[in-house]
Short mmCIF file of C-alpha atoms and ligand atoms in Angstrom, two decimals:
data_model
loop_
_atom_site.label_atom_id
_atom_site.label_comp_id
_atom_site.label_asym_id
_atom_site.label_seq_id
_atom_site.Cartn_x
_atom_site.Cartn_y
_atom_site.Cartn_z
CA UNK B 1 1.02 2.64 -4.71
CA UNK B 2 -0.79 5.86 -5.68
CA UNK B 3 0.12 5.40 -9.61
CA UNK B 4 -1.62 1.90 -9.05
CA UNK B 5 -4.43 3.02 -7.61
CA UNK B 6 -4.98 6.21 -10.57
CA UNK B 7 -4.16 3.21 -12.68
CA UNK B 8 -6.88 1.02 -12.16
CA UNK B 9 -9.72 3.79 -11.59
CA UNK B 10 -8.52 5.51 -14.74
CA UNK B 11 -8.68 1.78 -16.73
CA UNK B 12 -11.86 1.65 -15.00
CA UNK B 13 -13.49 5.07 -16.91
CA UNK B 14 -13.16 7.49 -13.80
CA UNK B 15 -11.25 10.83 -14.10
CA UNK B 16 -8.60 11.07 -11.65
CA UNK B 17 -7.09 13.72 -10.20
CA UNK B 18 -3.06 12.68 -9.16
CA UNK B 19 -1.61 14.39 -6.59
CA UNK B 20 1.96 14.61 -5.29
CA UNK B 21 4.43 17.45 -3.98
CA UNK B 22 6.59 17.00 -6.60
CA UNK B 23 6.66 17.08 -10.54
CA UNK B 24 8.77 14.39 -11.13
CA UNK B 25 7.08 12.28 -9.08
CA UNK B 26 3.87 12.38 -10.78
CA UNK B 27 6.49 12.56 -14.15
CA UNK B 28 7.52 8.81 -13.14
CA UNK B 29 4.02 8.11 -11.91
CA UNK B 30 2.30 8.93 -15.62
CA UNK B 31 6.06 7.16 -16.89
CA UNK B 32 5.03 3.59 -15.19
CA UNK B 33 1.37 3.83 -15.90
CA UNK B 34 2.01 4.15 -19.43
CA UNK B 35 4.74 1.62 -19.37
CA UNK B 36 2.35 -0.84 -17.35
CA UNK B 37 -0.56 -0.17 -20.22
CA UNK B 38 1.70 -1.19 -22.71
CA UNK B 39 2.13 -4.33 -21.43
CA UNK B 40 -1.04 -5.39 -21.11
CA UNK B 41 -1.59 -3.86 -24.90
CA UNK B 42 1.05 -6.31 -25.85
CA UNK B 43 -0.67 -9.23 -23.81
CA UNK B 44 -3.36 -8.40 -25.94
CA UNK B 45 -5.95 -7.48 -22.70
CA UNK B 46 -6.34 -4.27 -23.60
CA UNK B 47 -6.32 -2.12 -27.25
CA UNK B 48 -4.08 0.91 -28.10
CA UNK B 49 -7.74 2.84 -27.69
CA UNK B 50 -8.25 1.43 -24.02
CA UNK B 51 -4.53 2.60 -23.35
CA UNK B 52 -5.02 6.06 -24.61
CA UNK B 53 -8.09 6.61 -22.81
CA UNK B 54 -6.90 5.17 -19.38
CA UNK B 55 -3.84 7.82 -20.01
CA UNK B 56 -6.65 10.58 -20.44
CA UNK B 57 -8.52 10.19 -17.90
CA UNK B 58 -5.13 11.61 -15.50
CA UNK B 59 -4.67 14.93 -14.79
CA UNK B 60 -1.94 15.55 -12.23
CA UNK B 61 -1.34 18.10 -9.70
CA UNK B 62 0.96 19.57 -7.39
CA UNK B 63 -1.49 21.14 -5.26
CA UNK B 64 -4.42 19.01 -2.75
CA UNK B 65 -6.45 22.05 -2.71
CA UNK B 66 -6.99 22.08 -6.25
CA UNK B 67 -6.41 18.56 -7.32
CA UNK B 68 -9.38 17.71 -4.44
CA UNK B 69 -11.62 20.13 -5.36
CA UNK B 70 -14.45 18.66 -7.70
CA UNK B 71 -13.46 15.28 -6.38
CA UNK B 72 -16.57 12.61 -5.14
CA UNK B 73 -13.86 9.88 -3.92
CA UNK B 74 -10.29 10.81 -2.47
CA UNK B 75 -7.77 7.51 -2.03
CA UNK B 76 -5.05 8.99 -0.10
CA UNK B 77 -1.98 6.71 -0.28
CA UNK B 78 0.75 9.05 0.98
CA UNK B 79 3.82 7.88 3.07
CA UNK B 80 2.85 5.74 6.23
CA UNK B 81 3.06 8.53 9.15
CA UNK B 82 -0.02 9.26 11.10
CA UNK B 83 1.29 13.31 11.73
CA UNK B 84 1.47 13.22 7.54
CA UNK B 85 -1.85 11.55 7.05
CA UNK B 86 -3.59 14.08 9.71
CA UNK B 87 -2.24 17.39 7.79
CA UNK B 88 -3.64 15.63 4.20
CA UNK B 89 -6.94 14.66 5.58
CA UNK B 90 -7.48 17.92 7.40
CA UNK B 91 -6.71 19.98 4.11
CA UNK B 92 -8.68 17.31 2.07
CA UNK B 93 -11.85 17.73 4.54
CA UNK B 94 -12.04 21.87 4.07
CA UNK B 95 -11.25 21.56 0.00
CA UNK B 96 -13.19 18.81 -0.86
CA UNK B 97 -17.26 19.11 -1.50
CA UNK B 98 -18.80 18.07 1.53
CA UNK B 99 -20.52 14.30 -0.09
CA UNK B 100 -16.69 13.47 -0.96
CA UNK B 101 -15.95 10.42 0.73
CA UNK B 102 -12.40 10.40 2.15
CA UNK B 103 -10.61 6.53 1.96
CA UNK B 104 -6.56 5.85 3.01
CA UNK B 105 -4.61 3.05 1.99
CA UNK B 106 -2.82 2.80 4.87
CA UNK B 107 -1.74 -0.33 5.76
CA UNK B 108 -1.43 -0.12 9.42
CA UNK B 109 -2.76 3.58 10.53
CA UNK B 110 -5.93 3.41 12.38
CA UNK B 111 -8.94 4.44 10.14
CA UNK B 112 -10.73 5.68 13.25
CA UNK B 113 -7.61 7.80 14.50
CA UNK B 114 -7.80 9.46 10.88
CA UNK B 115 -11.36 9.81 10.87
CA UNK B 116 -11.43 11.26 14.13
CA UNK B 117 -9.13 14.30 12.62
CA UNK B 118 -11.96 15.45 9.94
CA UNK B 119 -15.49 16.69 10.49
CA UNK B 120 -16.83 14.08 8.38
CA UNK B 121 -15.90 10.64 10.64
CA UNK B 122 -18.78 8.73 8.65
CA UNK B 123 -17.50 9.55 5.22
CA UNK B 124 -13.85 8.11 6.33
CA UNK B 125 -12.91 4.69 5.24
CA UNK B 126 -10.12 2.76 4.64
CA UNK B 127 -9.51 0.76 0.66
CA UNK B 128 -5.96 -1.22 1.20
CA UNK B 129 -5.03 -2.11 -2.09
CA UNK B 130 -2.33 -4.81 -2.49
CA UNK B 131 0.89 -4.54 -4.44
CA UNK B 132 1.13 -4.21 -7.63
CA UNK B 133 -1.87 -2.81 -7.54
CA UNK B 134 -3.14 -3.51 -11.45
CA UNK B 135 -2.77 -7.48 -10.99
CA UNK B 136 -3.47 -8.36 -7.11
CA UNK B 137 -7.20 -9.09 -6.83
CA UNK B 138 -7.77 -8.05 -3.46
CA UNK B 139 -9.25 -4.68 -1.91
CA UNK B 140 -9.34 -4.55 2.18
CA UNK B 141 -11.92 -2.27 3.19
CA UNK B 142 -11.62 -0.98 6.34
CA UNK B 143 -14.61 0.43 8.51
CA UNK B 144 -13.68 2.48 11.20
CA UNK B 145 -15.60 2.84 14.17
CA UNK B 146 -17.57 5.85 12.81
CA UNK B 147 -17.69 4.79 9.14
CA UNK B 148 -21.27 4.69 8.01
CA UNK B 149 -23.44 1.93 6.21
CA UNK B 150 -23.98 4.10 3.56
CA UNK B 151 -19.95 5.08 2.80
CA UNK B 152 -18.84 0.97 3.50
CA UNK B 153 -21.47 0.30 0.76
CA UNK B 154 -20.86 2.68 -1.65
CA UNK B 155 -16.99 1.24 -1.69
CA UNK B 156 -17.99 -2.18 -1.88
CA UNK B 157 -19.73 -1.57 -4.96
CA UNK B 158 -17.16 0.56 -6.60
CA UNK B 159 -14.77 -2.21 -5.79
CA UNK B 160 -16.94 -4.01 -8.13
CA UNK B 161 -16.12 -1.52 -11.33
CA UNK B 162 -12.89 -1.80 -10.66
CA UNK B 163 -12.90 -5.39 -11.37
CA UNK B 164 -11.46 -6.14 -7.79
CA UNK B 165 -12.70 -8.51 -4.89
CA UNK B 166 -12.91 -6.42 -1.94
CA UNK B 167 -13.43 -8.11 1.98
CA UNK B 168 -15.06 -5.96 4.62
CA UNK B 169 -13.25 -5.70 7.68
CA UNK B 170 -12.99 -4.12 11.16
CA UNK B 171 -11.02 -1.86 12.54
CA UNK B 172 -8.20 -3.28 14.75
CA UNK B 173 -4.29 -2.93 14.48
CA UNK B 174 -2.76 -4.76 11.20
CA UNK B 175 -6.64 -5.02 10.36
CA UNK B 176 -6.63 -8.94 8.65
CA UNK B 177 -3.97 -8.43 5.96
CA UNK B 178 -1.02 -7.54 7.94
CA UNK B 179 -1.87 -8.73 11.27
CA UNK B 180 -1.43 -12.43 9.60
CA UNK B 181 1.27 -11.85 7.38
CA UNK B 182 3.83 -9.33 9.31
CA UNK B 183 3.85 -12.17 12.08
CA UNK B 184 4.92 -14.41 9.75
CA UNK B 185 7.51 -12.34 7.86
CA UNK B 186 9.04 -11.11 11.61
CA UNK B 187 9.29 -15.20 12.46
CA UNK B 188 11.09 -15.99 9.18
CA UNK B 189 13.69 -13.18 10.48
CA UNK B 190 13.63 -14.40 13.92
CA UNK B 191 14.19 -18.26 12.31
CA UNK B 192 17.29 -16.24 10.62
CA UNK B 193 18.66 -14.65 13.31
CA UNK B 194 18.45 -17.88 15.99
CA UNK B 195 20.82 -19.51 13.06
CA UNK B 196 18.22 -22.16 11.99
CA UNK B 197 18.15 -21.81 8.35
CA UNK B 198 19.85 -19.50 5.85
CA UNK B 199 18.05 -16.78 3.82
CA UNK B 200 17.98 -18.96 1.04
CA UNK B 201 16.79 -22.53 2.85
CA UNK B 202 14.00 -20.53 5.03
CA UNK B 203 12.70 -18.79 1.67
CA UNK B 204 13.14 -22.38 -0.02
CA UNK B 205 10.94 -24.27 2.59
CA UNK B 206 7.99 -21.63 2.40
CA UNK B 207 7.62 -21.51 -1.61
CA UNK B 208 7.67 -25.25 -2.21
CA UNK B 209 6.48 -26.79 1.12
CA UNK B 210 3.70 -23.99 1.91
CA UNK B 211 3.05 -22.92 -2.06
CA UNK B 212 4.09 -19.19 -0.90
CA UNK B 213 4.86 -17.91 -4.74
CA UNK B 214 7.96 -16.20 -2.83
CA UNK B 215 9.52 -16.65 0.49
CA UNK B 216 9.07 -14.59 3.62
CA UNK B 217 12.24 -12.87 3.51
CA UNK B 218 12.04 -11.51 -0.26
CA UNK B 219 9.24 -10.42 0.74
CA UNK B 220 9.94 -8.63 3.33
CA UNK B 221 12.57 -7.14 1.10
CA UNK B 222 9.89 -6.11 -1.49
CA UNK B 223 7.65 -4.37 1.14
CA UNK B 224 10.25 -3.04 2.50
CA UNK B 225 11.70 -3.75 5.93
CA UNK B 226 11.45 -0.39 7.31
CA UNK B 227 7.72 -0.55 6.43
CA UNK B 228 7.66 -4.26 8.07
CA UNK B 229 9.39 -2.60 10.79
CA UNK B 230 6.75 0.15 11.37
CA UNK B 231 4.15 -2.23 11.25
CA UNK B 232 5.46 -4.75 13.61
CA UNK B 233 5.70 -1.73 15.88
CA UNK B 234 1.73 -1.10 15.44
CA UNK B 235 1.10 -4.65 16.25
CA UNK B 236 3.45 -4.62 19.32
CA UNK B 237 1.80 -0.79 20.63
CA UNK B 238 -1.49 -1.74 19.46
CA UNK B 239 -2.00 -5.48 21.19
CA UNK B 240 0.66 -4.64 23.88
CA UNK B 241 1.41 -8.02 23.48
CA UNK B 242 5.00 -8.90 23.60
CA UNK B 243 4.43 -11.80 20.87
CA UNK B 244 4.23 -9.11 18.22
CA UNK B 245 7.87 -7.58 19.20
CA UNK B 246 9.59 -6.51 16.12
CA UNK B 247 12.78 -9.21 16.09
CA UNK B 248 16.32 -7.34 17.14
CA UNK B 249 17.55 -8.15 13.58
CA UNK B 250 15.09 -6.44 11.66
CA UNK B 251 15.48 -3.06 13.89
CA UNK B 252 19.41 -3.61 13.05
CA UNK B 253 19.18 -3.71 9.37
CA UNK B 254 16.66 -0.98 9.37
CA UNK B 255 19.01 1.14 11.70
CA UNK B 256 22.07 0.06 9.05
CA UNK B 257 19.91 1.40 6.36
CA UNK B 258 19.25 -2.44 4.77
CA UNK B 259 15.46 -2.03 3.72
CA UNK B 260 15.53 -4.09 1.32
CA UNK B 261 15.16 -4.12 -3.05
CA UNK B 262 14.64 -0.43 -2.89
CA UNK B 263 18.15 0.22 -1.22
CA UNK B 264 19.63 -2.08 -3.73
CA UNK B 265 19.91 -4.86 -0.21
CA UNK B 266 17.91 -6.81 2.37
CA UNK B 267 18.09 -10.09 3.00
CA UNK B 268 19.15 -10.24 -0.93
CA UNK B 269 21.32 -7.84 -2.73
CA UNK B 270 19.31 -6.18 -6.10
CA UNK B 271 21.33 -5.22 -9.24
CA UNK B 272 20.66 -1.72 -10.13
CA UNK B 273 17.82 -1.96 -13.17
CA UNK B 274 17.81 -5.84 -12.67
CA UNK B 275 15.26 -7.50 -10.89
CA UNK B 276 17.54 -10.22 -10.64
CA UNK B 277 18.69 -11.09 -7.07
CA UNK B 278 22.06 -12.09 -5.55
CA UNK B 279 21.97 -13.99 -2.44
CA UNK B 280 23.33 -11.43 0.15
CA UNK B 281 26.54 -12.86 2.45
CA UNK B 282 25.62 -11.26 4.90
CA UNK B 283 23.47 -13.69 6.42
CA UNK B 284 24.05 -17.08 4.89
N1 NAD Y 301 4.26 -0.37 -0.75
C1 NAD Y 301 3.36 -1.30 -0.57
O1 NAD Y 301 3.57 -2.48 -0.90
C2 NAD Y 301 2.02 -0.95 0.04
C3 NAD Y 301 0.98 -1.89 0.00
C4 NAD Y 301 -0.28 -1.53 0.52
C5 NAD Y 301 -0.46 -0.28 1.10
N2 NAD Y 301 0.58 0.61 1.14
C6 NAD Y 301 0.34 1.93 1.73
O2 NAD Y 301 0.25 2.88 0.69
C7 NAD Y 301 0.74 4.16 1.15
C8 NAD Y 301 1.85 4.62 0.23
O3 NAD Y 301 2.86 3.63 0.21
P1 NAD Y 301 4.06 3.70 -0.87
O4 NAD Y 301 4.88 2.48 -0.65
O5 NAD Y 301 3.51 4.01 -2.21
O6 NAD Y 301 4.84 4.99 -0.29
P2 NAD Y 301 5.95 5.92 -0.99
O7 NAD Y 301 6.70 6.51 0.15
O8 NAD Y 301 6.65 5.17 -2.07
O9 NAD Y 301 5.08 7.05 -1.73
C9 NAD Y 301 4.40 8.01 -1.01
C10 NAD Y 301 4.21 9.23 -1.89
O10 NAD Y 301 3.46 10.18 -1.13
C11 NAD Y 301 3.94 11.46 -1.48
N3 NAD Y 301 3.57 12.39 -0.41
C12 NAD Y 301 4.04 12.44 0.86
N4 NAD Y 301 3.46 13.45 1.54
C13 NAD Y 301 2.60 14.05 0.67
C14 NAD Y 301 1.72 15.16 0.76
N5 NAD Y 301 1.61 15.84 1.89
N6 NAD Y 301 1.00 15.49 -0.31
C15 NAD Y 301 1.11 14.80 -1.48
N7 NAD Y 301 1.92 13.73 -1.63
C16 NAD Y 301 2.67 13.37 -0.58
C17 NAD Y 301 5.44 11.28 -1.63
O11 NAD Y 301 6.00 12.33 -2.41
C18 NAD Y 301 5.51 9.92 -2.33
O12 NAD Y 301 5.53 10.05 -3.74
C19 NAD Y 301 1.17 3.95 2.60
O13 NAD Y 301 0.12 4.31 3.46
C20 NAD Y 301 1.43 2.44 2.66
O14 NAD Y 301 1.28 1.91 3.95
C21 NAD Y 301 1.81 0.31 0.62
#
């Protein structure tokens, strides 16, 4: 997600700053940005100038303290752990200058729970870009419960240059993205599990009788089902209802190690370098 976002700003005509512990990391990171440019030099929406520039404007860094420090806007969009999110927004807060406004793409943390960790509550917000970040439309911005006016507006707006559509929203577990669609994915693997359909028929139904350009299950495969796990789980804690229970089948393949396309098999098995899928046995 975070070569996305750098993506986009960069494209956009803001210097970015791209930070992650390791080299090759932010190696691969430059690797698909470049890659993604080209093809939208080829699709003739951009020019060879447009692509150099956008590559430009990135200069990556192993270290927060230094890649933060001149920074007005920080997106953090590091793995989705709160205790790994609190250490990154505590360093962020004492490196950054103090007008920096601090936003997470988390897509299930609570923005007030991070907030509450920095001396800067008001300048904490929440941008949840969607996947792949460069095409999908759509910007969730989150306002905690001590994000200001001032911060929510100054994110709308800048939503704006980036050519996205962003929706203000509250608050609450899942926020409105997640708390619709996780549901929906963890029924789909429920409707699995109690033997109703196969894989293949419950993905089937959804694409051409709900116009879902994929089915519930891929997915869940392409998110990830450990991260489909971890947000059922904030639902479930969150609500303390018990209709948001992760289903017993998803916590199994998670367990097994099953989490989907980037284990090479979910509820579909992935060819190495092939995006093409193979119906997995295992459940049909
Ligand atoms: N994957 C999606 O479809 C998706 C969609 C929307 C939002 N999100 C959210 O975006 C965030 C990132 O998701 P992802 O799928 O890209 O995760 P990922 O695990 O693929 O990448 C996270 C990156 O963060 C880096 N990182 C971890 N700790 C760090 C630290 N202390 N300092 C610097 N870098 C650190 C890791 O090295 C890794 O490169 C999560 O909060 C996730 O919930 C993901």
């Amino acid at each position: 997600m975070g070569n996305g976002i750098a993506h986009v700003f960069a494209q956009s005509g803001y210097s970015i700053s791209l930070i992650d512990r390791f080299e090759a990391t932010l190696e691969k990171a430059i690797a698909t940005i470049s890659k993604n440019l080209d093809q939208m030099v080829q699709k003739e929406k951009i020019t060879e100038n447009d692509k150099e520039s956008a590559l430009n404007n990135i200069t990556t860094f192993t270290s927060t303290e230094e890649g933060v420090q001149h920074a007005d806007l920080i997106v953090e969009a590091a793995t989705e752990n709160f205790e790994i999110k609190k250490k990154i927004f505590e360093l962020i807060d004492i490196h950054s200058p103090e007008h920096t406004i601090l936003a997470t793409n988390t897509s299930s943390i609570s923005i007030t729970k991070i907030a509450a960790v920095t001396n800067r509550p008001d300048k904490v917000i929440g941008m949840h870009f969607m996947n792949p970040v460069p095409i999908m439309k759509l910007i969730e911005v989150i306002r905690g419960y001590t994000t200001s006016d001032e911060t929510t507006s100054i994110i709308m707006e800048m939503s704006k240059k980036l050519k996205k559509v962003s929706v203000e929203v509250n608050d609450y577990p899942g926020f409105v993205a997640n708390r619709i669609l996780m549901p929906m994915i963890n029924e789909a693997i429920t409707t699995l599990h109690e033997g109703v359909g196969s894989v293949e028929e419950i993905d089937t139904v959804m694409k051409l009788g709900m116009a879902h350009p994929m089915g519930p299950l891929q997915l869940a495969d392409f998110i990830g089902l450990d991260v489909c796990l971890s947000i059922m789980n904030v639902l479930y804690e969150g609500f303390g209802n018990s209709k948001y229970a992760p289903c017993p089948l998803l916590i199994n393949m998670v367990t097994a190690g099953y989490l989907g396309a980037k284990t090479g098999e979910g509820f579909y098995k992935y060819t190495v370098g092939s995006k093409n899928l193979v119906v997995s046995k295992m459940f049909t």
